[in-house]
Amino acid sequence: MPPVPGSGLAKGLAVTLRTMTRKSVTEQYPDVQPDLPPRTRGVIGLFEENCTVCMLCARECPDWCIYIDSHKETVPAATPGGRERSRNVLDRFAIDFSLCMYCGICIEVCPFDALFWSPEFEYAETDIRELTHERDKLREWMWTVPAPPALDPAAEEPKELAAARKTADKLAAEQTADQAAGQGAAPEGDA
């Protein structure tokens, strides 16, 4: 059956009329903040206390937009006769957001949980050279990182926790058995 001439035009006009009669939903952005999903990828926040300057994030970054500078510091021996240790101290941690492609590889490879996604998205600058944010700005964004979602109550307990709980229960059972055996013995002396 051949299509009726003008049916495509009629369908298009029907869609247009339906859309015209709906109320438009416009968010007045600067005055009203948008409702973002809980785990929005905005910028990267730095939890400086966890950073050990292992450089994994900078090495794995495909854009080479992470800049880290550090120096070694000698830590005195903790015990008498012990040897001195050296540790890395973070001097500079900067991310050039004009180069960053927000892939999240740096966050995934960080073994010490020093990098997190922050939902902040208002960090535009008038000059592209000002999009390199140093560690003080990255630290400020860290406090906007939302808490991780709650664990599923129906999920299976992790194997590590199950093994630790089993060992703790076993030790507790042994201690109660030892206490019961100690209380059941007759006191020595008056015989």
PDB file of C-alpha atoms in Angstrom:
ATOM      1  CA  MET A   1       0.000   0.000   0.000  1.00  0.00           C
ATOM      2  CA  PRO A   2       1.599   3.310  -1.034  1.00  0.00           C
ATOM      3  CA  PRO A   3       1.905   6.043   1.623  1.00  0.00           C
ATOM      4  CA  VAL A   4      -0.666   8.809   1.536  1.00  0.00           C
ATOM      5  CA  PRO A   5       0.841  12.013   0.135  1.00  0.00           C
ATOM      6  CA  GLY A   6       1.558  14.512   2.906  1.00  0.00           C
ATOM      7  CA  SER A   7       1.358  11.951   5.772  1.00  0.00           C
ATOM      8  CA  GLY A   8       5.004  12.603   6.746  1.00  0.00           C
ATOM      9  CA  LEU A   9       4.292  16.325   6.959  1.00  0.00           C
ATOM     10  CA  ALA A  10       1.241  15.685   9.125  1.00  0.00           C
ATOM     11  CA  LYS A  11       3.219  13.470  11.521  1.00  0.00           C
ATOM     12  CA  GLY A  12       5.936  16.110  11.837  1.00  0.00           C
ATOM     13  CA  LEU A  13       3.411  18.857  12.534  1.00  0.00           C
ATOM     14  CA  ALA A  14       1.714  16.660  15.163  1.00  0.00           C
ATOM     15  CA  VAL A  15       5.013  16.248  17.009  1.00  0.00           C
ATOM     16  CA  THR A  16       5.620  19.995  16.821  1.00  0.00           C
ATOM     17  CA  LEU A  17       2.153  20.809  18.178  1.00  0.00           C
ATOM     18  CA  ARG A  18       2.552  18.332  21.059  1.00  0.00           C
ATOM     19  CA  THR A  19       5.890  19.873  22.004  1.00  0.00           C
ATOM     20  CA  MET A  20       4.549  23.421  21.768  1.00  0.00           C
ATOM     21  CA  THR A  21       1.742  22.718  24.237  1.00  0.00           C
ATOM     22  CA  ARG A  22       4.059  21.295  26.939  1.00  0.00           C
ATOM     23  CA  LYS A  23       5.386  23.559  29.660  1.00  0.00           C
ATOM     24  CA  SER A  24       9.115  24.152  29.201  1.00  0.00           C
ATOM     25  CA  VAL A  25      11.479  23.273  32.033  1.00  0.00           C
ATOM     26  CA  THR A  26      14.263  25.816  32.233  1.00  0.00           C
ATOM     27  CA  GLU A  27      16.715  25.877  35.116  1.00  0.00           C
ATOM     28  CA  GLN A  28      17.936  29.355  35.939  1.00  0.00           C
ATOM     29  CA  TYR A  29      21.527  28.143  36.340  1.00  0.00           C
ATOM     30  CA  PRO A  30      23.562  30.647  38.284  1.00  0.00           C
ATOM     31  CA  ASP A  31      20.670  31.345  40.642  1.00  0.00           C
ATOM     32  CA  VAL A  32      19.522  27.717  41.005  1.00  0.00           C
ATOM     33  CA  GLN A  33      22.199  25.037  41.291  1.00  0.00           C
ATOM     34  CA  PRO A  34      21.531  21.895  39.209  1.00  0.00           C
ATOM     35  CA  ASP A  35      20.726  18.590  40.901  1.00  0.00           C
ATOM     36  CA  LEU A  36      23.743  16.464  40.052  1.00  0.00           C
ATOM     37  CA  PRO A  37      23.931  12.671  40.398  1.00  0.00           C
ATOM     38  CA  PRO A  38      25.711  11.626  43.620  1.00  0.00           C
ATOM     39  CA  ARG A  39      28.934  10.385  41.969  1.00  0.00           C
ATOM     40  CA  THR A  40      29.336  13.151  39.378  1.00  0.00           C
ATOM     41  CA  ARG A  41      32.778  13.550  37.814  1.00  0.00           C
ATOM     42  CA  GLY A  42      33.615  17.207  38.228  1.00  0.00           C
ATOM     43  CA  VAL A  43      37.215  17.812  39.243  1.00  0.00           C
ATOM     44  CA  ILE A  44      39.840  15.771  41.048  1.00  0.00           C
ATOM     45  CA  GLY A  45      40.327  16.382  44.761  1.00  0.00           C
ATOM     46  CA  LEU A  46      43.582  15.577  46.582  1.00  0.00           C
ATOM     47  CA  PHE A  47      43.679  14.067  50.080  1.00  0.00           C
ATOM     48  CA  GLU A  48      47.248  15.148  50.727  1.00  0.00           C
ATOM     49  CA  GLU A  49      47.756  13.110  53.905  1.00  0.00           C
ATOM     50  CA  ASN A  50      47.416   9.865  51.944  1.00  0.00           C
ATOM     51  CA  CYS A  51      49.803  10.845  49.132  1.00  0.00           C
ATOM     52  CA  THR A  52      53.135   9.010  49.376  1.00  0.00           C
ATOM     53  CA  VAL A  53      54.574  10.571  46.191  1.00  0.00           C
ATOM     54  CA  CYS A  54      54.680   7.187  44.477  1.00  0.00           C
ATOM     55  CA  MET A  55      54.133   8.973  41.128  1.00  0.00           C
ATOM     56  CA  LEU A  56      51.774   6.270  39.795  1.00  0.00           C
ATOM     57  CA  CYS A  57      49.100   8.817  38.909  1.00  0.00           C
ATOM     58  CA  ALA A  58      51.544  10.974  36.939  1.00  0.00           C
ATOM     59  CA  ARG A  59      53.066   7.981  35.124  1.00  0.00           C
ATOM     60  CA  GLU A  60      49.719   6.456  34.153  1.00  0.00           C
ATOM     61  CA  CYS A  61      48.100   9.711  33.023  1.00  0.00           C
ATOM     62  CA  PRO A  62      47.645   9.510  29.225  1.00  0.00           C
ATOM     63  CA  ASP A  63      47.725  13.322  28.926  1.00  0.00           C
ATOM     64  CA  TRP A  64      50.692  13.926  31.242  1.00  0.00           C
ATOM     65  CA  CYS A  65      48.726  16.658  32.995  1.00  0.00           C
ATOM     66  CA  ILE A  66      49.783  15.830  36.578  1.00  0.00           C
ATOM     67  CA  TYR A  67      52.880  17.560  37.921  1.00  0.00           C
ATOM     68  CA  ILE A  68      54.488  16.264  41.123  1.00  0.00           C
ATOM     69  CA  ASP A  69      57.617  17.545  42.861  1.00  0.00           C
ATOM     70  CA  SER A  70      59.039  16.058  46.053  1.00  0.00           C
ATOM     71  CA  HIS A  71      62.164  15.749  48.130  1.00  0.00           C
ATOM     72  CA  LYS A  72      63.538  13.097  50.466  1.00  0.00           C
ATOM     73  CA  GLU A  73      63.625  13.710  54.184  1.00  0.00           C
ATOM     74  CA  THR A  74      65.509  11.670  56.775  1.00  0.00           C
ATOM     75  CA  VAL A  75      63.431  10.397  59.663  1.00  0.00           C
ATOM     76  CA  PRO A  76      65.362   9.616  62.880  1.00  0.00           C
ATOM     77  CA  ALA A  77      65.374   6.071  64.229  1.00  0.00           C
ATOM     78  CA  ALA A  78      62.237   5.151  66.174  1.00  0.00           C
ATOM     79  CA  THR A  79      64.130   2.951  68.631  1.00  0.00           C
ATOM     80  CA  PRO A  80      67.635   3.267  70.092  1.00  0.00           C
ATOM     81  CA  GLY A  81      70.097   1.426  67.894  1.00  0.00           C
ATOM     82  CA  GLY A  82      67.711   1.515  64.928  1.00  0.00           C
ATOM     83  CA  ARG A  83      68.590   3.019  61.606  1.00  0.00           C
ATOM     84  CA  GLU A  84      67.397   6.240  60.073  1.00  0.00           C
ATOM     85  CA  ARG A  85      64.740   6.041  57.379  1.00  0.00           C
ATOM     86  CA  SER A  86      64.050   8.306  54.450  1.00  0.00           C
ATOM     87  CA  ARG A  87      60.638   9.280  53.156  1.00  0.00           C
ATOM     88  CA  ASN A  88      59.303  11.353  50.285  1.00  0.00           C
ATOM     89  CA  VAL A  89      57.753  14.706  51.122  1.00  0.00           C
ATOM     90  CA  LEU A  90      55.300  16.279  48.693  1.00  0.00           C
ATOM     91  CA  ASP A  91      56.374  19.741  47.514  1.00  0.00           C
ATOM     92  CA  ARG A  92      54.035  20.261  44.565  1.00  0.00           C
ATOM     93  CA  PHE A  93      50.990  18.452  43.241  1.00  0.00           C
ATOM     94  CA  ALA A  94      49.250  20.174  40.346  1.00  0.00           C
ATOM     95  CA  ILE A  95      46.778  19.124  37.675  1.00  0.00           C
ATOM     96  CA  ASP A  96      46.430  21.020  34.407  1.00  0.00           C
ATOM     97  CA  PHE A  97      42.699  20.830  33.726  1.00  0.00           C
ATOM     98  CA  SER A  98      43.176  22.345  30.262  1.00  0.00           C
ATOM     99  CA  LEU A  99      44.882  19.055  29.301  1.00  0.00           C
ATOM    100  CA  CYS A 100      42.934  16.627  31.520  1.00  0.00           C
ATOM    101  CA  MET A 101      40.398  14.449  29.708  1.00  0.00           C
ATOM    102  CA  TYR A 102      38.687  13.319  32.959  1.00  0.00           C
ATOM    103  CA  CYS A 103      39.319   9.631  32.306  1.00  0.00           C
ATOM    104  CA  GLY A 104      39.842   8.826  36.011  1.00  0.00           C
ATOM    105  CA  ILE A 105      42.892   6.601  35.486  1.00  0.00           C
ATOM    106  CA  CYS A 106      44.839   8.563  38.120  1.00  0.00           C
ATOM    107  CA  ILE A 107      42.105   7.923  40.682  1.00  0.00           C
ATOM    108  CA  GLU A 108      41.927   4.216  39.833  1.00  0.00           C
ATOM    109  CA  VAL A 109      45.684   3.564  40.028  1.00  0.00           C
ATOM    110  CA  CYS A 110      46.280   5.475  43.285  1.00  0.00           C
ATOM    111  CA  PRO A 111      47.063   2.687  45.795  1.00  0.00           C
ATOM    112  CA  PHE A 112      46.653   4.950  48.838  1.00  0.00           C
ATOM    113  CA  ASP A 113      43.303   6.634  48.062  1.00  0.00           C
ATOM    114  CA  ALA A 114      44.727  10.131  47.753  1.00  0.00           C
ATOM    115  CA  LEU A 115      42.670  11.183  44.691  1.00  0.00           C
ATOM    116  CA  PHE A 116      38.872  11.403  44.482  1.00  0.00           C
ATOM    117  CA  TRP A 117      36.194  12.743  42.141  1.00  0.00           C
ATOM    118  CA  SER A 118      34.561  15.923  43.377  1.00  0.00           C
ATOM    119  CA  PRO A 119      31.217  17.085  41.949  1.00  0.00           C
ATOM    120  CA  GLU A 120      32.514  20.669  41.681  1.00  0.00           C
ATOM    121  CA  PHE A 121      32.266  21.942  38.124  1.00  0.00           C
ATOM    122  CA  GLU A 122      32.541  25.712  38.484  1.00  0.00           C
ATOM    123  CA  TYR A 123      36.249  26.276  38.043  1.00  0.00           C
ATOM    124  CA  ALA A 124      36.363  28.126  34.735  1.00  0.00           C
ATOM    125  CA  GLU A 125      39.086  30.708  34.226  1.00  0.00           C
ATOM    126  CA  THR A 126      39.430  33.580  31.791  1.00  0.00           C
ATOM    127  CA  ASP A 127      42.983  32.530  30.891  1.00  0.00           C
ATOM    128  CA  ILE A 128      43.868  28.947  29.928  1.00  0.00           C
ATOM    129  CA  ARG A 129      47.164  29.238  31.820  1.00  0.00           C
ATOM    130  CA  GLU A 130      45.218  29.559  35.082  1.00  0.00           C
ATOM    131  CA  LEU A 131      43.616  26.111  34.671  1.00  0.00           C
ATOM    132  CA  THR A 132      46.650  24.475  36.316  1.00  0.00           C
ATOM    133  CA  HIS A 133      45.424  24.069  39.880  1.00  0.00           C
ATOM    134  CA  GLU A 134      47.932  23.507  42.684  1.00  0.00           C
ATOM    135  CA  ARG A 135      47.540  21.279  45.741  1.00  0.00           C
ATOM    136  CA  ASP A 136      45.861  23.923  47.922  1.00  0.00           C
ATOM    137  CA  LYS A 137      42.968  24.215  45.450  1.00  0.00           C
ATOM    138  CA  LEU A 138      42.838  20.422  45.000  1.00  0.00           C
ATOM    139  CA  ARG A 139      42.697  20.071  48.814  1.00  0.00           C
ATOM    140  CA  GLU A 140      39.744  22.493  48.964  1.00  0.00           C
ATOM    141  CA  TRP A 141      37.853  20.347  46.464  1.00  0.00           C
ATOM    142  CA  MET A 142      38.521  17.253  48.562  1.00  0.00           C
ATOM    143  CA  TRP A 143      36.034  18.430  51.176  1.00  0.00           C
ATOM    144  CA  THR A 144      33.245  18.487  48.573  1.00  0.00           C
ATOM    145  CA  VAL A 145      33.667  14.781  47.768  1.00  0.00           C
ATOM    146  CA  PRO A 146      30.484  12.918  48.772  1.00  0.00           C
ATOM    147  CA  ALA A 147      30.623   9.925  51.068  1.00  0.00           C
ATOM    148  CA  PRO A 148      30.701   6.558  49.280  1.00  0.00           C
ATOM    149  CA  PRO A 149      27.334   4.870  48.818  1.00  0.00           C
ATOM    150  CA  ALA A 150      26.264   2.466  51.519  1.00  0.00           C
ATOM    151  CA  LEU A 151      27.010  -1.198  51.017  1.00  0.00           C
ATOM    152  CA  ASP A 152      24.204  -3.433  49.870  1.00  0.00           C
ATOM    153  CA  PRO A 153      22.789  -5.091  53.017  1.00  0.00           C
ATOM    154  CA  ALA A 154      22.063  -8.286  51.059  1.00  0.00           C
ATOM    155  CA  ALA A 155      25.617  -8.505  49.694  1.00  0.00           C
ATOM    156  CA  GLU A 156      27.951 -11.296  50.705  1.00  0.00           C
ATOM    157  CA  GLU A 157      30.479 -10.371  53.386  1.00  0.00           C
ATOM    158  CA  PRO A 158      33.995  -9.829  51.997  1.00  0.00           C
ATOM    159  CA  LYS A 159      36.295 -12.845  52.396  1.00  0.00           C
ATOM    160  CA  GLU A 160      38.830 -10.841  54.402  1.00  0.00           C
ATOM    161  CA  LEU A 161      36.222  -9.783  56.951  1.00  0.00           C
ATOM    162  CA  ALA A 162      34.751 -13.286  57.136  1.00  0.00           C
ATOM    163  CA  ALA A 163      38.199 -14.785  57.845  1.00  0.00           C
ATOM    164  CA  ALA A 164      38.961 -12.127  60.486  1.00  0.00           C
ATOM    165  CA  ARG A 165      35.573 -12.632  62.140  1.00  0.00           C
ATOM    166  CA  LYS A 166      36.060 -16.421  62.178  1.00  0.00           C
ATOM    167  CA  THR A 167      39.463 -16.036  63.864  1.00  0.00           C
ATOM    168  CA  ALA A 168      38.071 -13.529  66.404  1.00  0.00           C
ATOM    169  CA  ASP A 169      35.143 -15.838  67.234  1.00  0.00           C
ATOM    170  CA  LYS A 170      37.535 -18.771  67.679  1.00  0.00           C
ATOM    171  CA  LEU A 171      39.751 -16.769  70.068  1.00  0.00           C
ATOM    172  CA  ALA A 172      36.717 -15.556  72.026  1.00  0.00           C
ATOM    173  CA  ALA A 173      35.443 -19.148  72.365  1.00  0.00           C
ATOM    174  CA  GLU A 174      38.871 -20.298  73.607  1.00  0.00           C
ATOM    175  CA  GLN A 175      38.990 -17.474  76.179  1.00  0.00           C
ATOM    176  CA  THR A 176      35.515 -18.284  77.537  1.00  0.00           C
ATOM    177  CA  ALA A 177      36.455 -21.971  77.713  1.00  0.00           C
ATOM    178  CA  ASP A 178      39.632 -21.086  79.652  1.00  0.00           C
ATOM    179  CA  GLN A 179      37.674 -18.856  82.036  1.00  0.00           C
ATOM    180  CA  ALA A 180      35.057 -21.564  82.606  1.00  0.00           C
ATOM    181  CA  ALA A 181      37.801 -24.127  83.325  1.00  0.00           C
ATOM    182  CA  GLY A 182      39.477 -21.703  85.763  1.00  0.00           C
ATOM    183  CA  GLN A 183      36.253 -21.088  87.685  1.00  0.00           C
ATOM    184  CA  GLY A 184      35.349 -24.780  87.873  1.00  0.00           C
ATOM    185  CA  ALA A 185      38.598 -25.767  89.671  1.00  0.00           C
ATOM    186  CA  ALA A 186      38.388 -26.081  93.441  1.00  0.00           C
ATOM    187  CA  PRO A 187      40.431 -23.554  95.418  1.00  0.00           C
ATOM    188  CA  GLU A 188      43.494 -25.062  97.075  1.00  0.00           C
ATOM    189  CA  GLY A 189      44.157 -24.742 100.792  1.00  0.00           C
ATOM    190  CA  ASP A 190      41.461 -26.006 103.230  1.00  0.00           C
ATOM    191  CA  ALA A 191      41.477 -29.742 102.808  1.00  0.00           C
TER     192      ALA A 191
END
